[in-house]
Amino acid sequence: MIAITFVIPSSLDYNGGIEKTIARYNSYTTDDFKKIVLQGVPGGNNKDVYGINSVYSKLIISTSGKLNFLVRAMAPFILKFDRLLNYRVIRNIENNSQVIYLTNDDYYYLFAHGKFFVWSEHGNIPSSYTGIKPLNNAIYALIKDKLIFRKIKAMHLINCYNMNLAPFKNTFCVPNGVDTSHFFPSERAHSSIRLLFVGRLEKSKGIDKIVNVFKQNLLNIEFTVVGSGELESLFSTPVKNVNYVKNPDNEKLAEIYRNSDAFIFPSMLENFGNVVLEALSSGLYVIGSESLRPRFDDIEKMNFLEYIESTESAILKSLEDLDRKIEYTGKYENRIKMHNYIAGKYGWDVVLPQFYNKMKNAYYSE
């Protein structure tokens, strides 16, 4: 049996895309792996979930933009301090793990480098490491020549079109998944047009632009926003036709999806977009940003998704024609077809066996 530790900067309770995915990896039953989760924040501390008091995690979660870039540049030094601060927990993880799976590659510096490290695309990959192409190319070359991150043994991609961007020979691809037994369509039982956004309320997700469109234009659309974050103040005063739901439980969230017609997600930077899978599994038409391309090109060809620029003008243009677009996707039989397609490609019962089979092969191939 292979002992694997999944390392996340936050907590499983945060319930974002990465956290939901790691929770699924951890809960899957397999005879080949013993699983542990190491959280970058206090909490857990049961037989398979541990938490640490990480200065780096606090900084990386609470900063953005140039300040976030500066924090990441200091990762080797801050995480070495975190190691000393949480030495007993880290040593226990090292003594009881054969594989260290990094959802954020920076946490490589938290550990002694005698283990089988897996770099995952849940965080950055070398081609998008800094946002500066020449610097990204230099980092890629240094990794490929084993001048940095020398002990990384394998890489897990969640976007298979990035295979040529992985500087590690031992690279495998398995996408993120979705609980298709939880997110499923229902018959359309309303005459109004219902639009939905689910995600963190921050500028990078484009939520402020959508709200501005609704403030400045009279749209015959009911818009529901689900999430929390730094831009919650957008909803401190009522906005016409906009309904804000902060933190619904999982059952309520699935119900909100089912009672919607379309999903909008103009995120400016997205590694995958788990909420898009939830929307598609629920049979919704998706308005997604160009940052999702070419991940869902097959869905675009099936007339269930369009890519737009992350601008207010592009959002408005798409919404003005939304009633026509959902004529096809609003039909129950077409919703069911999309749900079944997503289940066959992204359902957790499909994805999880693939993940652990490929992880096992990667480990034993070294």
Coordinates of C-alpha atoms in Angstrom, one line a residue:
M1 CA 0.0 0.0 0.0
I2 CA 1.3 3.5 -1.0
A3 CA 0.9 6.2 1.7
I4 CA 0.1 9.5 0.0
T5 CA -0.3 13.0 1.6
F6 CA -2.3 15.7 -0.2
V7 CA -1.1 19.2 0.7
I8 CA -3.5 22.1 0.5
P9 CA -2.9 25.8 1.5
S10 CA -6.3 26.1 3.1
S11 CA -8.8 23.8 4.8
L12 CA -11.1 21.2 3.4
D13 CA -13.9 23.2 5.0
Y14 CA -13.2 26.1 2.6
N15 CA -15.1 24.1 0.0
G16 CA -13.5 25.7 -3.1
G17 CA -12.7 23.8 -6.2
I18 CA -9.3 22.4 -5.0
E19 CA -10.7 21.6 -1.6
K20 CA -13.7 19.7 -3.0
T21 CA -11.4 17.7 -5.3
I22 CA -8.9 16.8 -2.6
A23 CA -11.8 15.8 -0.3
R24 CA -13.0 13.4 -3.0
Y25 CA -9.5 12.0 -3.5
N26 CA -9.3 11.4 0.3
S27 CA -12.7 9.8 0.7
Y28 CA -12.3 7.3 -2.2
T29 CA -11.9 3.7 -1.2
T30 CA -8.9 2.0 -2.7
D31 CA -6.7 -0.9 -1.5
D32 CA -3.7 0.6 -3.1
F33 CA -3.4 3.9 -1.2
K34 CA -3.4 5.1 2.4
K35 CA -4.4 8.8 2.3
I36 CA -3.6 11.8 4.5
V37 CA -4.5 15.5 4.0
L38 CA -2.2 18.2 5.3
Q39 CA -4.0 21.6 5.6
G40 CA -2.0 24.9 5.7
V41 CA -4.3 26.2 8.4
P42 CA -5.0 24.9 11.9
G43 CA -7.7 22.2 12.2
G44 CA -8.2 18.6 11.3
N45 CA -5.8 16.7 13.6
N46 CA -7.7 13.4 13.3
K47 CA -6.3 10.1 11.8
D48 CA -6.1 11.4 8.2
V49 CA -6.5 15.2 8.3
Y50 CA -3.8 17.4 9.9
G51 CA -3.6 21.1 10.2
I52 CA -0.6 23.4 10.7
N53 CA -0.1 27.0 11.6
S54 CA 1.5 28.3 8.4
V55 CA 2.6 31.9 8.0
Y56 CA 2.9 31.3 4.3
S57 CA -0.6 30.0 3.9
K58 CA -2.0 33.1 5.7
L59 CA -0.1 35.4 3.4
I60 CA -0.9 33.5 0.1
I61 CA -4.6 33.3 0.9
S62 CA -4.9 37.0 2.0
T63 CA -2.9 38.7 -0.8
S64 CA -3.3 39.2 -4.5
G65 CA -1.6 40.9 -7.5
K66 CA 2.0 42.1 -7.1
L67 CA 1.9 41.6 -3.3
N68 CA 1.0 37.9 -3.9
F69 CA 3.8 37.6 -6.4
L70 CA 6.3 39.0 -3.8
V71 CA 5.1 36.5 -1.2
R72 CA 5.5 33.6 -3.7
A73 CA 9.1 34.8 -4.5
M74 CA 9.8 34.5 -0.7
A75 CA 8.2 31.0 -0.5
P76 CA 11.5 29.0 0.1
F77 CA 12.4 31.2 3.1
I78 CA 8.9 31.5 4.7
L79 CA 8.1 27.8 4.3
K80 CA 11.4 26.8 5.9
F81 CA 10.3 28.9 8.9
D82 CA 6.9 27.2 8.8
R83 CA 8.7 23.8 8.9
L84 CA 10.4 24.8 12.1
L85 CA 7.2 26.2 13.5
N86 CA 5.3 22.9 12.8
Y87 CA 8.3 20.5 13.0
R88 CA 6.6 17.6 14.8
V89 CA 3.6 17.5 12.4
I90 CA 5.7 17.8 9.3
R91 CA 8.1 15.1 10.5
N92 CA 5.2 12.8 11.3
I93 CA 3.8 13.3 7.7
E94 CA 7.3 12.6 6.2
N95 CA 7.7 9.4 8.3
N96 CA 4.3 8.1 7.3
S97 CA 4.2 9.1 3.6
Q98 CA 5.8 7.8 0.5
V99 CA 4.2 10.3 -1.9
I100 CA 3.7 14.1 -1.3
Y101 CA 1.1 15.5 -3.6
L102 CA 1.3 19.3 -3.9
T103 CA -1.8 21.3 -4.9
N104 CA 0.5 24.3 -4.7
D105 CA 4.1 23.7 -5.8
D106 CA 5.5 26.3 -3.4
Y107 CA 4.9 23.8 -0.5
Y108 CA 7.7 21.7 -1.9
Y109 CA 9.9 23.8 0.4
L110 CA 8.0 22.7 3.5
F111 CA 9.5 19.2 3.4
A112 CA 12.8 17.4 3.4
H113 CA 13.3 16.2 -0.2
G114 CA 13.6 12.5 0.2
K115 CA 10.1 11.6 -0.9
F116 CA 8.2 11.1 -4.2
F117 CA 6.8 14.5 -4.9
V118 CA 4.0 15.1 -7.4
W119 CA 3.4 18.6 -8.8
S120 CA -0.2 19.1 -9.8
E121 CA -1.9 21.5 -12.1
H122 CA -4.3 22.5 -9.3
G123 CA -1.8 25.2 -8.7
N124 CA 0.5 26.9 -11.3
I125 CA 2.3 25.0 -14.1
P126 CA 5.6 26.4 -15.4
S127 CA 4.0 28.0 -18.5
S128 CA 1.9 30.2 -16.3
Y129 CA 4.1 30.5 -13.2
T130 CA 4.5 34.3 -13.0
G131 CA 2.4 35.9 -15.7
I132 CA 5.6 37.0 -17.5
K133 CA 6.3 34.8 -20.5
P134 CA 10.2 35.1 -20.6
L135 CA 10.4 34.4 -16.9
N136 CA 8.0 31.4 -17.3
N137 CA 10.2 30.0 -20.1
A138 CA 13.3 30.4 -17.9
I139 CA 11.6 28.6 -15.0
Y140 CA 10.5 25.8 -17.4
A141 CA 14.1 25.4 -18.6
L142 CA 15.5 25.3 -15.1
I143 CA 13.0 22.6 -14.0
K144 CA 13.6 20.5 -17.2
D145 CA 17.4 20.6 -16.6
K146 CA 16.8 19.7 -12.9
L147 CA 18.4 22.8 -11.6
I148 CA 15.3 23.6 -9.4
F149 CA 12.5 21.4 -8.0
R150 CA 15.0 18.5 -8.6
K151 CA 13.0 16.0 -6.4
I152 CA 9.7 16.4 -8.2
K153 CA 9.2 12.9 -9.6
A154 CA 5.8 13.3 -11.5
M155 CA 3.3 15.8 -12.6
H156 CA -0.5 15.5 -12.6
L157 CA -2.3 17.6 -15.2
I158 CA -6.0 18.3 -15.1
N159 CA -6.0 19.8 -18.6
C160 CA -4.7 17.3 -21.1
Y161 CA -4.0 19.9 -23.7
N162 CA -1.1 21.1 -21.5
M163 CA 0.9 17.8 -21.9
N164 CA 3.5 19.5 -24.0
L165 CA 4.0 22.2 -21.3
A166 CA 5.0 19.7 -18.6
P167 CA 8.8 19.6 -18.0
F168 CA 8.6 16.2 -16.3
K169 CA 8.8 12.9 -18.2
N170 CA 6.6 11.2 -15.7
T171 CA 3.4 13.2 -16.4
F172 CA -0.2 11.9 -16.4
C173 CA -3.5 13.6 -17.0
V174 CA -6.8 13.1 -15.2
P175 CA -9.4 15.9 -15.2
N176 CA -11.3 17.2 -12.2
G177 CA -14.7 15.5 -11.5
V178 CA -18.2 16.3 -10.5
D179 CA -20.9 14.5 -8.4
T180 CA -23.4 13.8 -11.1
S181 CA -25.7 12.1 -8.6
H182 CA -26.0 15.4 -6.8
F183 CA -26.0 17.9 -9.7
F184 CA -28.7 16.8 -12.2
P185 CA -31.4 18.5 -14.3
S186 CA -35.0 19.0 -13.7
E187 CA -37.9 20.0 -15.9
R188 CA -38.1 23.8 -16.5
A189 CA -41.1 24.9 -14.5
H190 CA -40.8 28.7 -14.8
S191 CA -41.3 31.3 -17.6
S192 CA -38.7 33.8 -16.5
I193 CA -35.0 33.6 -17.5
R194 CA -32.8 32.6 -14.5
L195 CA -29.1 33.3 -14.6
L196 CA -26.6 31.9 -12.0
F197 CA -23.1 32.7 -10.8
V198 CA -21.3 30.4 -8.2
G199 CA -17.8 31.2 -7.0
R200 CA -15.5 33.3 -4.9
L201 CA -16.6 37.0 -4.9
E202 CA -13.4 38.6 -6.1
K203 CA -12.4 40.7 -9.0
S204 CA -10.6 37.8 -10.8
K205 CA -13.9 36.0 -11.1
G206 CA -15.5 38.9 -12.9
I207 CA -18.5 39.2 -10.5
D208 CA -18.2 43.0 -10.2
K209 CA -18.5 43.3 -14.0
I210 CA -21.7 41.2 -14.1
V211 CA -23.3 43.3 -11.3
N212 CA -22.4 46.5 -13.1
V213 CA -24.1 45.2 -16.2
F214 CA -27.3 44.6 -14.2
K215 CA -27.0 48.0 -12.5
Q216 CA -26.6 49.9 -15.8
N217 CA -29.1 48.0 -18.0
L218 CA -32.7 46.9 -17.7
L219 CA -32.4 43.1 -18.3
N220 CA -35.4 40.8 -18.3
I221 CA -33.3 38.2 -16.3
E222 CA -33.4 37.0 -12.7
F223 CA -29.7 36.8 -11.6
T224 CA -28.7 34.7 -8.5
V225 CA -25.2 35.0 -7.0
V226 CA -23.8 32.3 -4.7
G227 CA -20.5 32.7 -2.9
S228 CA -18.5 34.7 -0.4
G229 CA -15.4 36.8 -0.5
E230 CA -13.9 40.3 -0.6
L231 CA -16.7 41.7 -2.9
E232 CA -19.7 40.8 -0.7
S233 CA -20.2 44.6 -0.3
L234 CA -21.6 44.6 -3.9
F235 CA -24.8 43.2 -2.4
S236 CA -25.0 45.5 0.7
T237 CA -27.6 47.5 -1.1
P238 CA -30.3 45.8 -3.3
V239 CA -29.7 45.6 -7.1
K240 CA -32.7 45.1 -9.3
N241 CA -33.2 41.5 -10.4
V242 CA -30.2 40.3 -8.4
N243 CA -30.5 37.8 -5.6
Y244 CA -27.5 37.1 -3.3
V245 CA -27.2 33.8 -1.4
K246 CA -24.0 33.6 0.7
N247 CA -23.3 30.1 1.8
P248 CA -26.1 27.6 1.0
D249 CA -25.6 23.9 2.0
N250 CA -24.9 21.4 -0.7
E251 CA -28.5 20.3 -1.1
K252 CA -29.7 23.9 -1.5
L253 CA -26.9 24.7 -3.9
A254 CA -27.9 21.8 -6.2
E255 CA -31.5 23.0 -6.0
I256 CA -30.4 26.5 -7.1
Y257 CA -28.6 25.0 -10.1
R258 CA -31.6 22.9 -11.1
N259 CA -33.9 25.9 -10.9
S260 CA -31.6 28.0 -13.2
D261 CA -31.4 28.3 -17.0
A262 CA -27.9 29.5 -17.6
F263 CA -24.6 29.9 -15.7
I264 CA -22.2 32.8 -16.2
F265 CA -18.5 32.6 -15.2
P266 CA -16.3 35.4 -16.7
S267 CA -13.3 34.5 -14.6
M268 CA -10.1 36.1 -15.9
L269 CA -7.8 33.2 -14.8
E270 CA -9.0 29.7 -14.2
N271 CA -7.1 26.4 -13.8
F272 CA -10.2 24.3 -14.5
G273 CA -13.5 25.6 -13.4
N274 CA -15.3 23.0 -11.3
V275 CA -18.4 25.1 -11.0
V276 CA -18.7 24.9 -14.8
L277 CA -19.0 21.1 -14.5
E278 CA -21.6 21.5 -11.8
A279 CA -23.6 23.8 -14.1
L280 CA -23.3 21.5 -17.1
S281 CA -24.2 18.4 -15.1
S282 CA -27.3 20.3 -14.0
G283 CA -28.2 20.9 -17.7
L284 CA -27.5 24.7 -17.8
Y285 CA -26.3 26.8 -20.7
V286 CA -22.8 28.2 -19.8
I287 CA -21.4 31.6 -20.6
G288 CA -17.7 31.2 -19.8
S289 CA -14.6 33.4 -20.3
E290 CA -11.9 32.8 -22.8
S291 CA -9.7 31.6 -19.9
L292 CA -11.7 28.3 -20.1
R293 CA -10.7 27.7 -23.7
P294 CA -10.0 25.1 -25.1
R295 CA -11.1 23.0 -22.1
F296 CA -14.7 22.9 -23.0
D297 CA -14.6 23.1 -26.8
D298 CA -16.6 19.9 -27.1
I299 CA -19.4 21.4 -25.0
E300 CA -19.3 24.5 -27.2
K301 CA -19.9 22.3 -30.3
M302 CA -22.9 20.8 -28.5
N303 CA -24.4 24.4 -28.2
F304 CA -24.3 24.3 -24.4
L305 CA -21.4 26.7 -23.9
E306 CA -20.0 29.9 -25.3
Y307 CA -16.7 31.7 -24.7
I308 CA -16.7 35.5 -24.2
E309 CA -14.2 38.1 -23.3
S310 CA -14.2 39.1 -19.6
T311 CA -15.6 42.6 -20.3
E312 CA -18.8 44.3 -19.4
S313 CA -19.7 44.9 -23.1
A314 CA -19.2 41.2 -23.9
I315 CA -21.3 40.1 -20.9
L316 CA -24.1 42.5 -21.9
K317 CA -24.0 41.3 -25.6
S318 CA -24.3 37.7 -24.5
L319 CA -27.1 38.3 -22.0
E320 CA -29.2 40.3 -24.5
D321 CA -29.5 37.2 -26.6
L322 CA -29.9 34.7 -23.8
D323 CA -33.6 33.8 -24.3
R324 CA -32.8 32.5 -27.8
K325 CA -29.8 30.4 -26.6
I326 CA -31.8 28.6 -23.9
E327 CA -34.6 27.6 -26.3
Y328 CA -32.5 24.5 -27.0
T329 CA -30.7 23.9 -23.7
G330 CA -33.9 24.5 -21.7
K331 CA -35.6 21.4 -23.2
Y332 CA -35.5 18.6 -20.6
E333 CA -34.4 15.9 -23.1
N334 CA -31.4 18.1 -24.1
R335 CA -30.5 18.8 -20.4
I336 CA -30.5 15.0 -19.8
K337 CA -28.2 14.4 -22.8
M338 CA -25.7 16.9 -21.4
H339 CA -25.9 15.5 -17.9
N340 CA -25.2 12.0 -19.3
Y341 CA -22.3 13.3 -21.4
I342 CA -20.7 15.0 -18.3
A343 CA -21.3 11.9 -16.2
G344 CA -19.5 9.7 -18.7
K345 CA -16.5 12.0 -19.0
Y346 CA -16.3 13.8 -15.6
G347 CA -18.3 11.8 -13.1
W348 CA -16.3 11.0 -10.0
D349 CA -17.0 7.3 -10.5
V350 CA -15.1 7.6 -13.7
V351 CA -12.4 10.1 -12.7
L352 CA -11.3 8.6 -9.3
P353 CA -10.3 5.1 -10.5
Q354 CA -8.4 6.8 -13.4
F355 CA -6.6 9.1 -10.9
Y356 CA -5.4 6.3 -8.6
N357 CA -4.5 3.9 -11.4
K358 CA -2.3 6.6 -13.1
M359 CA -0.9 7.7 -9.7
K360 CA 0.1 4.1 -8.9
N361 CA 1.7 3.7 -12.4
A362 CA 3.6 7.0 -12.0
Y363 CA 4.9 5.9 -8.6
Y364 CA 6.1 2.4 -9.7
S365 CA 7.6 3.7 -12.9
E366 CA 10.3 5.5 -11.1

